[in-house]
Amino acid sequence: QVHLVESGGGLVQAGGSLKLSCTASKSTITGHMAWYRQAPGKEREFVANIASNGAYTNYADSVKGRFTISRDIRKNTWYLQMTSLKIEDTAVYYCNTLISGRPYYNWGQGTQVTVSS
């Protein structure tokens, strides 16, 4: 079983930046690496993913042009660089991998991102 650990969240003012990290407990990861988020009172939603070979990325419309997903295979880690943060980006951010468009592993604890005005 692969365990996913998210880190890098925090409190930031609107317009600021944060970089999230996700580290997997094993070097062999199944699927495409992804980020999701869940805001209070809302369902968890897709944010971004990167192909397992790094060939392409996808983003939710709400974060296009502001967030960048990347990965470091050697470290079993993928990242979410978030810039121009908005109050509506406030959420718990989770990482996972995607198989056939669906999250594959059990969810981790997530990392809280709070954007203030």
PDB file of C-alpha atoms in Angstrom:
ATOM      1  CA  GLN A   1       0.000   0.000   0.000  1.00  0.00           C
ATOM      2  CA  VAL A   2       1.323   3.406  -0.962  1.00  0.00           C
ATOM      3  CA  HIS A   3       0.928   6.233   1.526  1.00  0.00           C
ATOM      4  CA  LEU A   4       0.764   9.803   0.298  1.00  0.00           C
ATOM      5  CA  VAL A   5       1.896  12.709   2.444  1.00  0.00           C
ATOM      6  CA  GLU A   6       1.080  16.281   1.529  1.00  0.00           C
ATOM      7  CA  SER A   7       2.936  19.292   2.887  1.00  0.00           C
ATOM      8  CA  GLY A   8       3.559  22.959   2.228  1.00  0.00           C
ATOM      9  CA  GLY A   9       0.209  24.462   3.068  1.00  0.00           C
ATOM     10  CA  GLY A  10      -0.257  27.530   5.181  1.00  0.00           C
ATOM     11  CA  LEU A  11      -1.792  30.963   5.510  1.00  0.00           C
ATOM     12  CA  VAL A  12      -1.097  33.426   2.727  1.00  0.00           C
ATOM     13  CA  GLN A  13      -2.540  36.721   1.597  1.00  0.00           C
ATOM     14  CA  ALA A  14      -4.463  36.999  -1.626  1.00  0.00           C
ATOM     15  CA  GLY A  15      -2.055  37.391  -4.515  1.00  0.00           C
ATOM     16  CA  GLY A  16       0.615  35.369  -2.760  1.00  0.00           C
ATOM     17  CA  SER A  17       2.198  32.040  -3.590  1.00  0.00           C
ATOM     18  CA  LEU A  18       2.674  28.633  -2.027  1.00  0.00           C
ATOM     19  CA  LYS A  19       4.284  25.413  -3.189  1.00  0.00           C
ATOM     20  CA  LEU A  20       2.769  22.126  -2.087  1.00  0.00           C
ATOM     21  CA  SER A  21       4.577  18.817  -2.072  1.00  0.00           C
ATOM     22  CA  CYS A  22       3.310  15.264  -2.168  1.00  0.00           C
ATOM     23  CA  THR A  23       5.615  12.385  -1.336  1.00  0.00           C
ATOM     24  CA  ALA A  24       4.741   8.774  -1.921  1.00  0.00           C
ATOM     25  CA  SER A  25       6.017   6.078   0.425  1.00  0.00           C
ATOM     26  CA  LYS A  26       7.125   3.835  -2.439  1.00  0.00           C
ATOM     27  CA  SER A  27       9.096   4.490  -5.584  1.00  0.00           C
ATOM     28  CA  THR A  28       6.718   2.524  -7.783  1.00  0.00           C
ATOM     29  CA  ILE A  29       3.641   4.654  -8.259  1.00  0.00           C
ATOM     30  CA  THR A  30       0.670   3.624 -10.328  1.00  0.00           C
ATOM     31  CA  GLY A  31      -1.111   6.240 -12.386  1.00  0.00           C
ATOM     32  CA  HIS A  32      -0.805   9.867 -13.271  1.00  0.00           C
ATOM     33  CA  MET A  33       0.033  12.240 -10.436  1.00  0.00           C
ATOM     34  CA  ALA A  34      -2.689  14.627  -9.410  1.00  0.00           C
ATOM     35  CA  TRP A  35      -3.868  17.249  -6.970  1.00  0.00           C
ATOM     36  CA  TYR A  36      -7.358  17.711  -5.612  1.00  0.00           C
ATOM     37  CA  ARG A  37      -8.845  20.137  -3.111  1.00  0.00           C
ATOM     38  CA  GLN A  38     -11.835  20.331  -0.843  1.00  0.00           C
ATOM     39  CA  ALA A  39     -13.226  23.607   0.390  1.00  0.00           C
ATOM     40  CA  PRO A  40     -15.466  23.788   3.467  1.00  0.00           C
ATOM     41  CA  GLY A  41     -18.923  22.520   2.696  1.00  0.00           C
ATOM     42  CA  LYS A  42     -17.986  21.445  -0.809  1.00  0.00           C
ATOM     43  CA  GLU A  43     -17.057  18.213  -2.500  1.00  0.00           C
ATOM     44  CA  ARG A  44     -13.501  17.365  -3.318  1.00  0.00           C
ATOM     45  CA  GLU A  45     -12.580  18.627  -6.779  1.00  0.00           C
ATOM     46  CA  PHE A  46      -9.853  18.004  -9.301  1.00  0.00           C
ATOM     47  CA  VAL A  47      -7.143  20.653  -9.533  1.00  0.00           C
ATOM     48  CA  ALA A  48      -4.376  19.350 -11.788  1.00  0.00           C
ATOM     49  CA  ASN A  49      -2.605  16.256 -13.021  1.00  0.00           C
ATOM     50  CA  ILE A  50       0.594  15.389 -14.802  1.00  0.00           C
ATOM     51  CA  ALA A  51       1.131  12.306 -16.913  1.00  0.00           C
ATOM     52  CA  SER A  52       3.251   9.589 -15.356  1.00  0.00           C
ATOM     53  CA  ASN A  53       5.854  10.215 -18.074  1.00  0.00           C
ATOM     54  CA  GLY A  54       5.533  13.975 -17.744  1.00  0.00           C
ATOM     55  CA  ALA A  55       4.265  14.320 -21.299  1.00  0.00           C
ATOM     56  CA  TYR A  56       1.247  16.474 -20.503  1.00  0.00           C
ATOM     57  CA  THR A  57      -0.584  18.307 -17.774  1.00  0.00           C
ATOM     58  CA  ASN A  58      -4.216  19.166 -17.179  1.00  0.00           C
ATOM     59  CA  TYR A  59      -5.704  21.867 -15.014  1.00  0.00           C
ATOM     60  CA  ALA A  60      -9.097  22.837 -13.738  1.00  0.00           C
ATOM     61  CA  ASP A  61     -10.293  26.009 -15.421  1.00  0.00           C
ATOM     62  CA  SER A  62     -10.319  27.790 -12.082  1.00  0.00           C
ATOM     63  CA  VAL A  63      -6.543  27.439 -11.667  1.00  0.00           C
ATOM     64  CA  LYS A  64      -5.246  27.581 -15.247  1.00  0.00           C
ATOM     65  CA  GLY A  65      -2.467  30.092 -15.644  1.00  0.00           C
ATOM     66  CA  ARG A  66      -1.941  30.318 -11.876  1.00  0.00           C
ATOM     67  CA  PHE A  67      -1.020  26.804 -10.736  1.00  0.00           C
ATOM     68  CA  THR A  68       1.713  24.551 -12.082  1.00  0.00           C
ATOM     69  CA  ILE A  69       2.060  20.839 -11.385  1.00  0.00           C
ATOM     70  CA  SER A  70       5.445  19.179 -11.635  1.00  0.00           C
ATOM     71  CA  ARG A  71       7.141  16.026 -10.450  1.00  0.00           C
ATOM     72  CA  ASP A  72      10.483  14.621  -9.381  1.00  0.00           C
ATOM     73  CA  ILE A  73      10.480  10.903 -10.052  1.00  0.00           C
ATOM     74  CA  ARG A  74      13.765  10.399  -8.205  1.00  0.00           C
ATOM     75  CA  LYS A  75      12.163  11.671  -5.003  1.00  0.00           C
ATOM     76  CA  ASN A  76       8.745  10.015  -5.488  1.00  0.00           C
ATOM     77  CA  THR A  77       7.400  13.531  -5.148  1.00  0.00           C
ATOM     78  CA  TRP A  78       5.144  15.846  -7.070  1.00  0.00           C
ATOM     79  CA  TYR A  79       4.433  19.498  -6.516  1.00  0.00           C
ATOM     80  CA  LEU A  80       1.819  22.158  -6.972  1.00  0.00           C
ATOM     81  CA  GLN A  81       3.162  25.665  -7.386  1.00  0.00           C
ATOM     82  CA  MET A  82       0.352  28.079  -6.683  1.00  0.00           C
ATOM     83  CA  THR A  83       0.607  31.755  -7.592  1.00  0.00           C
ATOM     84  CA  SER A  84      -1.818  34.676  -7.628  1.00  0.00           C
ATOM     85  CA  LEU A  85      -3.782  32.928  -4.921  1.00  0.00           C
ATOM     86  CA  LYS A  86      -7.397  33.908  -4.410  1.00  0.00           C
ATOM     87  CA  ILE A  87      -9.611  33.619  -1.375  1.00  0.00           C
ATOM     88  CA  GLU A  88     -11.603  30.956  -3.205  1.00  0.00           C
ATOM     89  CA  ASP A  89      -8.476  28.785  -3.361  1.00  0.00           C
ATOM     90  CA  THR A  90      -8.854  28.195   0.374  1.00  0.00           C
ATOM     91  CA  ALA A  91      -9.217  24.456   0.857  1.00  0.00           C
ATOM     92  CA  VAL A  92      -7.547  21.304   2.048  1.00  0.00           C
ATOM     93  CA  TYR A  93      -5.330  20.095  -0.763  1.00  0.00           C
ATOM     94  CA  TYR A  94      -4.835  16.391  -1.398  1.00  0.00           C
ATOM     95  CA  CYS A  95      -2.647  14.464  -3.761  1.00  0.00           C
ATOM     96  CA  ASN A  96      -3.328  11.172  -5.421  1.00  0.00           C
ATOM     97  CA  THR A  97      -2.774   9.375  -8.667  1.00  0.00           C
ATOM     98  CA  LEU A  98      -5.284   8.809 -11.415  1.00  0.00           C
ATOM     99  CA  ILE A  99      -6.165   5.581 -13.148  1.00  0.00           C
ATOM    100  CA  SER A 100      -8.818   5.880 -15.847  1.00  0.00           C
ATOM    101  CA  GLY A 101      -9.577   9.319 -14.527  1.00  0.00           C
ATOM    102  CA  ARG A 102     -10.251   8.162 -10.976  1.00  0.00           C
ATOM    103  CA  PRO A 103      -8.202   8.538  -7.792  1.00  0.00           C
ATOM    104  CA  TYR A 104      -6.270   5.353  -7.149  1.00  0.00           C
ATOM    105  CA  TYR A 105      -4.828   5.380  -3.640  1.00  0.00           C
ATOM    106  CA  ASN A 106      -6.322   6.050  -0.251  1.00  0.00           C
ATOM    107  CA  TRP A 107      -6.439   9.723   0.568  1.00  0.00           C
ATOM    108  CA  GLY A 108      -3.850  11.198   2.886  1.00  0.00           C
ATOM    109  CA  GLN A 109      -4.385  13.869   5.514  1.00  0.00           C
ATOM    110  CA  GLY A 110      -4.098  16.722   3.078  1.00  0.00           C
ATOM    111  CA  THR A 111      -2.559  20.117   3.684  1.00  0.00           C
ATOM    112  CA  GLN A 112      -4.567  23.213   4.534  1.00  0.00           C
ATOM    113  CA  VAL A 113      -4.240  26.290   2.353  1.00  0.00           C
ATOM    114  CA  THR A 114      -5.893  29.426   3.651  1.00  0.00           C
ATOM    115  CA  VAL A 115      -5.924  32.589   1.581  1.00  0.00           C
ATOM    116  CA  SER A 116      -6.811  35.788   3.392  1.00  0.00           C
ATOM    117  CA  SER A 117      -7.824  39.166   2.055  1.00  0.00           C
TER     118      SER A 117
END
